[in-house]
PDB file of C-alpha atoms in Angstrom:
ATOM      1  CA  UNK O  90     104.317 143.347  98.638  1.00 97.00           C
ATOM      2  CA  UNK O  91     102.138 144.404  95.380  1.00 98.00           C
ATOM      3  CA  UNK O  92      98.308 145.372  96.003  1.00 98.00           C
ATOM      4  CA  UNK O  93      95.397 144.210  93.826  1.00 98.00           C
ATOM      5  CA  UNK O  94      92.236 146.158  93.253  1.00 98.00           C
ATOM      6  CA  UNK O  95      89.404 144.735  92.196  1.00 98.00           C
ATOM      7  CA  UNK O  96      86.269 147.029  91.580  1.00 98.00           C
ATOM      8  CA  UNK O  97      83.124 146.451  91.941  1.00 98.00           C
ATOM      9  CA  UNK O  98      82.848 144.348  94.613  1.00 98.00           C
ATOM     10  CA  UNK O  99      79.793 142.823  93.444  1.00 98.00           C
ATOM     11  CA  UNK O 100      77.500 143.506  90.489  1.00 98.00           C
ATOM     12  CA  UNK O 101      74.041 142.418  89.107  1.00 98.00           C
ATOM     13  CA  UNK O 102      73.634 142.566  85.971  1.00 98.00           C
ATOM     14  CA  UNK O 103      70.352 140.901  82.937  1.00 98.00           C
ATOM     15  CA  UNK O 104      71.132 137.416  81.107  1.00 98.00           C
ATOM     16  CA  UNK O 105      72.726 138.489  78.254  1.00 98.00           C
ATOM     17  CA  UNK O 106      74.331 141.664  79.049  1.00 98.00           C
ATOM     18  CA  UNK O 107      78.066 142.896  78.803  1.00 98.00           C
ATOM     19  CA  UNK O 108      79.951 142.797  81.935  1.00 98.00           C
ATOM     20  CA  UNK O 109      83.079 144.435  82.710  1.00 98.00           C
ATOM     21  CA  UNK O 110      85.528 143.922  86.402  1.00 98.00           C
ATOM     22  CA  UNK O 111      88.816 146.223  86.913  1.00 98.00           C
ATOM     23  CA  UNK O 112      91.405 144.872  88.087  1.00 98.00           C
ATOM     24  CA  UNK O 113      94.167 147.721  89.971  1.00 98.00           C
ATOM     25  CA  UNK O 114      97.726 146.628  91.203  1.00 98.00           C
ATOM     26  CA  UNK O 115      99.777 149.040  93.064  1.00 98.00           C
ATOM     27  CA  UNK O 116     103.209 148.986  90.987  1.00 98.00           C
ATOM     28  CA  UNK O 117     103.291 147.787  87.371  1.00 98.00           C
ATOM     29  CA  UNK O 118     103.311 144.507  87.039  1.00 98.00           C
ATOM     30  CA  UNK O 119     103.925 144.662  83.151  1.00 95.00           C
ATOM     31  CA  UNK O 120     100.578 142.113  81.538  1.00 97.00           C
ATOM     32  CA  UNK O 121     101.017 139.285  84.997  1.00 98.00           C
ATOM     33  CA  UNK O 122      97.900 139.026  85.376  1.00 98.00           C
ATOM     34  CA  UNK O 123      95.344 135.958  86.177  1.00 98.00           C
ATOM     35  CA  UNK O 124      91.734 135.809  86.256  1.00 98.00           C
ATOM     36  CA  UNK O 125      89.389 133.062  88.438  1.00 98.00           C
ATOM     37  CA  UNK O 126      86.920 132.191  88.186  1.00 98.00           C
ATOM     38  CA  UNK O 127      84.790 130.422  91.602  1.00 98.00           C
ATOM     39  CA  UNK O 128      81.318 128.813  92.035  1.00 98.00           C
ATOM     40  CA  UNK O 129      80.381 128.684  95.866  1.00 95.00           C
ATOM     41  CA  UNK O 130      81.797 125.331  97.333  1.00 95.00           C
ATOM     42  CA  UNK O 131      84.564 124.826  94.287  1.00 98.00           C
ATOM     43  CA  UNK O 132      87.905 125.700  93.636  1.00 98.00           C
ATOM     44  CA  UNK O 133      88.816 128.479  91.537  1.00 98.00           C
ATOM     45  CA  UNK O 134      88.815 128.132  88.170  1.00 98.00           C
ATOM     46  CA  UNK O 135      91.365 129.682  85.750  1.00 98.00           C
ATOM     47  CA  UNK O 136      90.051 131.379  83.291  1.00 98.00           C
ATOM     48  CA  UNK O 137      92.256 133.951  81.530  1.00 98.00           C
ATOM     49  CA  UNK O 138      96.499 134.469  82.322  1.00 98.00           C
ATOM     50  CA  UNK O 139      99.119 137.237  80.984  1.00 98.00           C
ATOM     51  CA  UNK O 140      95.923 139.347  81.126  1.00 98.00           C
ATOM     52  CA  UNK O 141      94.698 137.887  78.013  1.00 98.00           C
ATOM     53  CA  UNK O 142      95.487 134.614  76.948  1.00 98.00           C
ATOM     54  CA  UNK O 143      91.769 132.864  77.708  1.00 98.00           C
ATOM     55  CA  UNK O 144      92.563 129.075  79.365  1.00 98.00           C
ATOM     56  CA  UNK O 145      91.370 125.495  77.393  1.00 96.00           C
ATOM     57  CA  UNK O 146      88.100 125.397  76.334  1.00 96.00           C
ATOM     58  CA  UNK O 147      87.037 128.503  78.198  1.00 98.00           C
ATOM     59  CA  UNK O 148      84.332 129.928  76.518  1.00 98.00           C
ATOM     60  CA  UNK O 149      85.376 133.023  73.812  1.00 98.00           C
ATOM     61  CA  UNK O 150      82.881 134.865  75.927  1.00 98.00           C
ATOM     62  CA  UNK O 151      85.099 135.668  78.322  1.00 98.00           C
ATOM     63  CA  UNK O 152      87.693 138.262  77.761  1.00 98.00           C
ATOM     64  CA  UNK O 153      90.661 140.440  79.483  1.00 98.00           C
ATOM     65  CA  UNK O 154      93.256 143.451  78.653  1.00 98.00           C
ATOM     66  CA  UNK O 155      94.932 145.625  79.992  1.00 98.00           C
ATOM     67  CA  UNK O 156      98.945 146.313  80.543  1.00 96.00           C
ATOM     68  CA  UNK O 157     101.108 148.197  83.625  1.00 97.00           C
ATOM     69  CA  UNK O 158      98.010 148.898  86.695  1.00 98.00           C
ATOM     70  CA  UNK O 159      95.325 148.950  85.002  1.00 98.00           C
ATOM     71  CA  UNK O 160      93.855 145.570  83.600  1.00 98.00           C
ATOM     72  CA  UNK O 161      90.305 144.580  82.669  1.00 98.00           C
ATOM     73  CA  UNK O 162      87.663 141.040  82.259  1.00 98.00           C
ATOM     74  CA  UNK O 163      84.859 141.109  80.151  1.00 98.00           C
ATOM     75  CA  UNK O 164      82.195 139.002  79.812  1.00 98.00           C
ATOM     76  CA  UNK O 165      80.721 139.817  76.614  1.00 98.00           C
ATOM     77  CA  UNK O 166      77.211 138.235  77.387  1.00 98.00           C
ATOM     78  CA  UNK O 167      76.168 137.394  80.855  1.00 98.00           C
ATOM     79  CA  UNK O 168      75.230 133.925  81.179  1.00 98.00           C
ATOM     80  CA  UNK O 169      73.026 132.071  84.274  1.00 97.00           C
ATOM     81  CA  UNK O 170      76.838 129.355  84.641  1.00 97.00           C
ATOM     82  CA  UNK O 171      78.548 132.506  85.436  1.00 98.00           C
ATOM     83  CA  UNK O 172      77.381 133.474  88.315  1.00 97.00           C
ATOM     84  CA  UNK O 173      80.465 133.389  90.811  1.00 98.00           C
ATOM     85  CA  UNK O 174      82.778 134.941  91.915  1.00 98.00           C
ATOM     86  CA  UNK O 175      86.289 136.380  89.635  1.00 98.00           C
ATOM     87  CA  UNK O 176      89.049 137.177  91.164  1.00 98.00           C
ATOM     88  CA  UNK O 177      92.574 138.945  89.507  1.00 98.00           C
ATOM     89  CA  UNK O 178      96.262 137.533  90.538  1.00 98.00           C
ATOM     90  CA  UNK O 179      99.222 139.111  89.589  1.00 98.00           C
ATOM     91  CA  UNK O 180     102.542 137.316  88.830  1.00 98.00           C
ATOM     92  CA  UNK O 181     104.643 139.248  88.191  1.00 98.00           C
ATOM     93  CA  UNK O 182     106.749 139.174  92.101  1.00 97.00           C
ATOM     94  CA  UNK O 183     106.019 137.418  94.957  1.00 97.00           C
ATOM     95  CA  UNK O 184     104.132 137.641  97.404  1.00 97.00           C
ATOM     96  CA  UNK O 185     101.682 136.040  94.805  1.00 98.00           C
ATOM     97  CA  UNK O 186      98.313 137.950  95.222  1.00 98.00           C
ATOM     98  CA  UNK O 187      94.687 138.036  94.470  1.00 98.00           C
ATOM     99  CA  UNK O 188      92.375 140.849  94.337  1.00 98.00           C
ATOM    100  CA  UNK O 189      89.326 140.965  96.896  1.00 98.00           C
ATOM    101  CA  UNK O 190      87.392 139.596  94.404  1.00 98.00           C
ATOM    102  CA  UNK O 191      84.085 140.743  92.213  1.00 98.00           C
ATOM    103  CA  UNK O 192      80.620 138.594  93.232  1.00 98.00           C
ATOM    104  CA  UNK O 193      78.635 138.865  90.106  1.00 98.00           C
ATOM    105  CA  UNK O 194      74.788 137.856  90.051  1.00 98.00           C
ATOM    106  CA  UNK O 195      71.897 137.774  87.794  1.00 96.00           C
ATOM    107  CA  UNK O 196      69.337 140.451  87.882  1.00 93.00           C
TER     108      UNK O 196
ATOM    109  CA  UNK C  80      93.375 113.761  83.718  1.00 96.00           C
ATOM    110  CA  UNK C  81      95.332 115.426  86.884  1.00 98.00           C
ATOM    111  CA  UNK C  82      93.893 115.572  89.990  1.00 98.00           C
ATOM    112  CA  UNK C  83      95.106 116.534  93.267  1.00 98.00           C
ATOM    113  CA  UNK C  84      93.387 115.190  95.200  1.00 98.00           C
ATOM    114  CA  UNK C  85      93.484 116.841  99.538  1.00 98.00           C
ATOM    115  CA  UNK C  86      92.662 115.086 102.853  1.00 98.00           C
ATOM    116  CA  UNK C  87      89.575 115.823 105.071  1.00 97.00           C
ATOM    117  CA  UNK C  88      88.237 118.918 107.110  1.00 98.00           C
ATOM    118  CA  UNK C  89      89.914 118.986 110.035  1.00 98.00           C
ATOM    119  CA  UNK C  90      89.027 121.056 113.574  1.00 98.00           C
ATOM    120  CA  UNK C  91      92.173 121.964 116.214  1.00 98.00           C
ATOM    121  CA  UNK C  92      92.398 123.825 119.133  1.00 98.00           C
ATOM    122  CA  UNK C  93      94.693 127.013 119.456  1.00 98.00           C
ATOM    123  CA  UNK C  94      97.824 126.547 119.727  1.00 98.00           C
ATOM    124  CA  UNK C  95      97.768 123.487 117.957  1.00 98.00           C
ATOM    125  CA  UNK C  96      99.154 121.995 114.236  1.00 98.00           C
ATOM    126  CA  UNK C  97      97.387 120.603 111.233  1.00 98.00           C
ATOM    127  CA  UNK C  98      98.633 119.244 108.507  1.00 98.00           C
ATOM    128  CA  UNK C  99      96.925 118.677 105.109  1.00 98.00           C
ATOM    129  CA  UNK C 100      97.796 116.108 102.045  1.00 98.00           C
ATOM    130  CA  UNK C 101      97.341 116.789  98.627  1.00 98.00           C
ATOM    131  CA  UNK C 102      97.455 113.672  96.357  1.00 98.00           C
ATOM    132  CA  UNK C 103      98.691 114.171  93.433  1.00 98.00           C
ATOM    133  CA  UNK C 104      97.778 111.905  90.256  1.00 98.00           C
ATOM    134  CA  UNK C 105      98.055 111.771  86.279  1.00 98.00           C
ATOM    135  CA  UNK C 106     101.411 114.181  85.392  1.00 98.00           C
ATOM    136  CA  UNK C 107     104.770 113.537  86.417  1.00 98.00           C
ATOM    137  CA  UNK C 108     104.409 114.990  90.592  1.00 98.00           C
ATOM    138  CA  UNK C 109     107.759 116.411  90.887  1.00 98.00           C
ATOM    139  CA  UNK C 110     107.888 117.720  87.789  1.00 97.00           C
ATOM    140  CA  UNK C 111     105.357 120.929  88.743  1.00 98.00           C
ATOM    141  CA  UNK C 112     105.581 123.705  91.526  1.00 98.00           C
ATOM    142  CA  UNK C 113     102.871 123.250  93.998  1.00 98.00           C
ATOM    143  CA  UNK C 114     101.519 126.250  95.813  1.00 98.00           C
ATOM    144  CA  UNK C 115      99.032 126.528  99.366  1.00 98.00           C
ATOM    145  CA  UNK C 116      96.419 128.649  99.126  1.00 98.00           C
ATOM    146  CA  UNK C 117      93.961 129.906 101.660  1.00 98.00           C
ATOM    147  CA  UNK C 118      90.015 130.822 101.933  1.00 98.00           C
ATOM    148  CA  UNK C 119      88.372 132.248 105.028  1.00 98.00           C
ATOM    149  CA  UNK C 120      84.821 131.829 105.166  1.00 97.00           C
ATOM    150  CA  UNK C 121      83.304 134.276 102.647  1.00 96.00           C
ATOM    151  CA  UNK C 122      86.827 136.128 102.390  1.00 97.00           C
ATOM    152  CA  UNK C 123      89.082 136.243  99.602  1.00 98.00           C
ATOM    153  CA  UNK C 124      91.793 134.034  98.492  1.00 98.00           C
ATOM    154  CA  UNK C 125      95.272 133.960 100.328  1.00 98.00           C
ATOM    155  CA  UNK C 126      98.469 132.997  99.117  1.00 98.00           C
ATOM    156  CA  UNK C 127     100.358 131.218 101.079  1.00 98.00           C
ATOM    157  CA  UNK C 128     104.017 129.779 100.146  1.00 98.00           C
ATOM    158  CA  UNK C 129     105.063 127.348  97.165  1.00 98.00           C
ATOM    159  CA  UNK C 130     107.127 123.560  97.468  1.00 98.00           C
ATOM    160  CA  UNK C 131     109.718 122.283  94.294  1.00 98.00           C
ATOM    161  CA  UNK C 132     108.637 119.132  94.825  1.00 98.00           C
ATOM    162  CA  UNK C 133     111.713 117.575  93.129  1.00 98.00           C
ATOM    163  CA  UNK C 134     114.108 119.281  95.662  1.00 98.00           C
ATOM    164  CA  UNK C 135     111.839 120.126  98.407  1.00 98.00           C
ATOM    165  CA  UNK C 136     112.726 123.670  97.741  1.00 98.00           C
ATOM    166  CA  UNK C 137     109.988 126.062  99.817  1.00 98.00           C
ATOM    167  CA  UNK C 138     108.606 129.520  99.710  1.00 98.00           C
ATOM    168  CA  UNK C 139     106.985 130.921 101.982  1.00 98.00           C
ATOM    169  CA  UNK C 140     104.396 134.432 102.371  1.00 98.00           C
ATOM    170  CA  UNK C 141     106.063 136.825 105.327  1.00 97.00           C
ATOM    171  CA  UNK C 142     102.755 136.024 106.813  1.00 97.00           C
ATOM    172  CA  UNK C 143     103.536 132.675 107.491  1.00 97.00           C
ATOM    173  CA  UNK C 144     106.925 132.231 108.010  1.00 96.00           C
ATOM    174  CA  UNK C 145     108.009 129.962 111.183  1.00 96.00           C
ATOM    175  CA  UNK C 146     104.444 129.133 111.546  1.00 98.00           C
ATOM    176  CA  UNK C 147     104.447 126.818 108.098  1.00 98.00           C
ATOM    177  CA  UNK C 148     106.395 123.632 107.482  1.00 98.00           C
ATOM    178  CA  UNK C 149     105.946 122.527 103.178  1.00 98.00           C
ATOM    179  CA  UNK C 150     107.376 118.717 102.718  1.00 98.00           C
ATOM    180  CA  UNK C 151     106.243 116.310 100.493  1.00 98.00           C
ATOM    181  CA  UNK C 152     107.327 112.598  99.486  1.00 98.00           C
ATOM    182  CA  UNK C 153     108.219 111.693  95.986  1.00 98.00           C
ATOM    183  CA  UNK C 154     107.326 107.802  96.228  1.00 98.00           C
ATOM    184  CA  UNK C 155     103.213 109.230  96.401  1.00 98.00           C
ATOM    185  CA  UNK C 156     103.022 111.586  94.869  1.00 98.00           C
ATOM    186  CA  UNK C 157     101.558 113.760  97.665  1.00 98.00           C
ATOM    187  CA  UNK C 158     102.905 117.083  99.324  1.00 98.00           C
ATOM    188  CA  UNK C 159     101.691 118.085 102.780  1.00 98.00           C
ATOM    189  CA  UNK C 160     101.489 121.873 104.728  1.00 98.00           C
ATOM    190  CA  UNK C 161     102.142 121.975 108.256  1.00 98.00           C
ATOM    191  CA  UNK C 162     100.867 124.880 110.531  1.00 98.00           C
ATOM    192  CA  UNK C 163     101.295 125.270 113.737  1.00 98.00           C
ATOM    193  CA  UNK C 164     100.099 127.751 117.029  1.00 98.00           C
ATOM    194  CA  UNK C 165      96.976 127.515 115.423  1.00 98.00           C
ATOM    195  CA  UNK C 166      94.722 130.820 115.798  1.00 98.00           C
ATOM    196  CA  UNK C 167      90.951 131.089 115.220  1.00 98.00           C
ATOM    197  CA  UNK C 168      91.785 133.345 112.020  1.00 98.00           C
ATOM    198  CA  UNK C 169      93.234 130.091 110.448  1.00 98.00           C
ATOM    199  CA  UNK C 170      89.882 128.974 110.492  1.00 98.00           C
ATOM    200  CA  UNK C 171      89.736 128.479 106.254  1.00 98.00           C
ATOM    201  CA  UNK C 172      89.274 126.191 103.462  1.00 98.00           C
ATOM    202  CA  UNK C 173      93.367 125.202 101.969  1.00 98.00           C
ATOM    203  CA  UNK C 174      93.750 124.178  98.652  1.00 98.00           C
ATOM    204  CA  UNK C 175      96.611 123.007  97.407  1.00 98.00           C
ATOM    205  CA  UNK C 176      97.153 123.926  93.655  1.00 98.00           C
ATOM    206  CA  UNK C 177      99.512 123.389  90.465  1.00 98.00           C
ATOM    207  CA  UNK C 178     101.617 125.493  88.450  1.00 97.00           C
ATOM    208  CA  UNK C 179     100.474 125.604  85.170  1.00 94.00           C
ATOM    209  CA  UNK C 180     104.167 125.452  83.713  1.00 93.00           C
ATOM    210  CA  UNK C 181     106.682 122.642  84.063  1.00 92.00           C
ATOM    211  CA  UNK C 182     109.725 123.665  86.148  1.00 92.00           C
ATOM    212  CA  UNK C 183     108.404 127.116  86.545  1.00 92.00           C
ATOM    213  CA  UNK C 184     108.425 128.320  90.480  1.00 91.00           C
ATOM    214  CA  UNK C 185     105.353 130.224  89.993  1.00 91.00           C
ATOM    215  CA  UNK C 186     102.581 131.545  86.876  1.00 95.00           C
ATOM    216  CA  UNK C 187      98.588 130.892  86.262  1.00 96.00           C
ATOM    217  CA  UNK C 188      97.350 127.972  88.795  1.00 98.00           C
ATOM    218  CA  UNK C 189      96.035 125.674  86.181  1.00 97.00           C
ATOM    219  CA  UNK C 190      94.480 122.546  89.046  1.00 98.00           C
ATOM    220  CA  UNK C 191      92.957 122.903  92.295  1.00 98.00           C
ATOM    221  CA  UNK C 192      92.485 120.427  95.187  1.00 98.00           C
ATOM    222  CA  UNK C 193      89.476 120.125  96.266  1.00 98.00           C
ATOM    223  CA  UNK C 194      89.714 121.893  99.350  1.00 98.00           C
ATOM    224  CA  UNK C 195      90.171 121.381 102.946  1.00 98.00           C
ATOM    225  CA  UNK C 196      88.411 122.925 105.933  1.00 98.00           C
ATOM    226  CA  UNK C 197      90.719 123.502 109.297  1.00 98.00           C
ATOM    227  CA  UNK C 198      88.198 124.869 112.051  1.00 98.00           C
ATOM    228  CA  UNK C 199      89.708 126.176 114.451  1.00 98.00           C
ATOM    229  CA  UNK C 200      87.875 126.244 117.450  1.00 98.00           C
ATOM    230  CA  UNK C 201      88.510 126.133 121.918  1.00 96.00           C
TER     231      UNK C 201
END
């Protein structure tokens, strides 16, 4: 199975800050990496697929990059509504696996 | 608009079974694979498996092999996930979710059900 390791597990930042989350795969997954946002009590929401493609109607302050085993997810200017937990997910091979999540809070 | 509406919360005793439904609307049910993902309280997301609504074919995570069944009823655009021999660590919110591209077995998940909390307790 492909293990996905996210860091940090939580972070606290101020409104307007640039926030970056990393996701490391245990083997080369090319660009087969998706990112989801989950707010408390809600289902996950797709933000980015194939490493860097923004889902429709997702704000442009969200972006993703990387390839192979190292990936990043960035919020260019943190907004209060971005408070959530973010998960990466690989779709290179079955079983599909998720990172452990990064909880983003406002300082 | 695309919607996945799941059945309600369940409380089960250890050793029992639970069957969660996921009714789809707003798109061609047989055109998109459905997956099940669960989330234990305060924990991350765990993939369980998928069903091809057109053929009924399935694929499960090894962890759930022999204990999970996924079925569908195309006449009512509904998928089902049944988990047997429940244990306390099966307590979780169970989500159905749709693959975002036509006829792809897996890729990204673009729509999710609201989740169904299954509590296993004696």
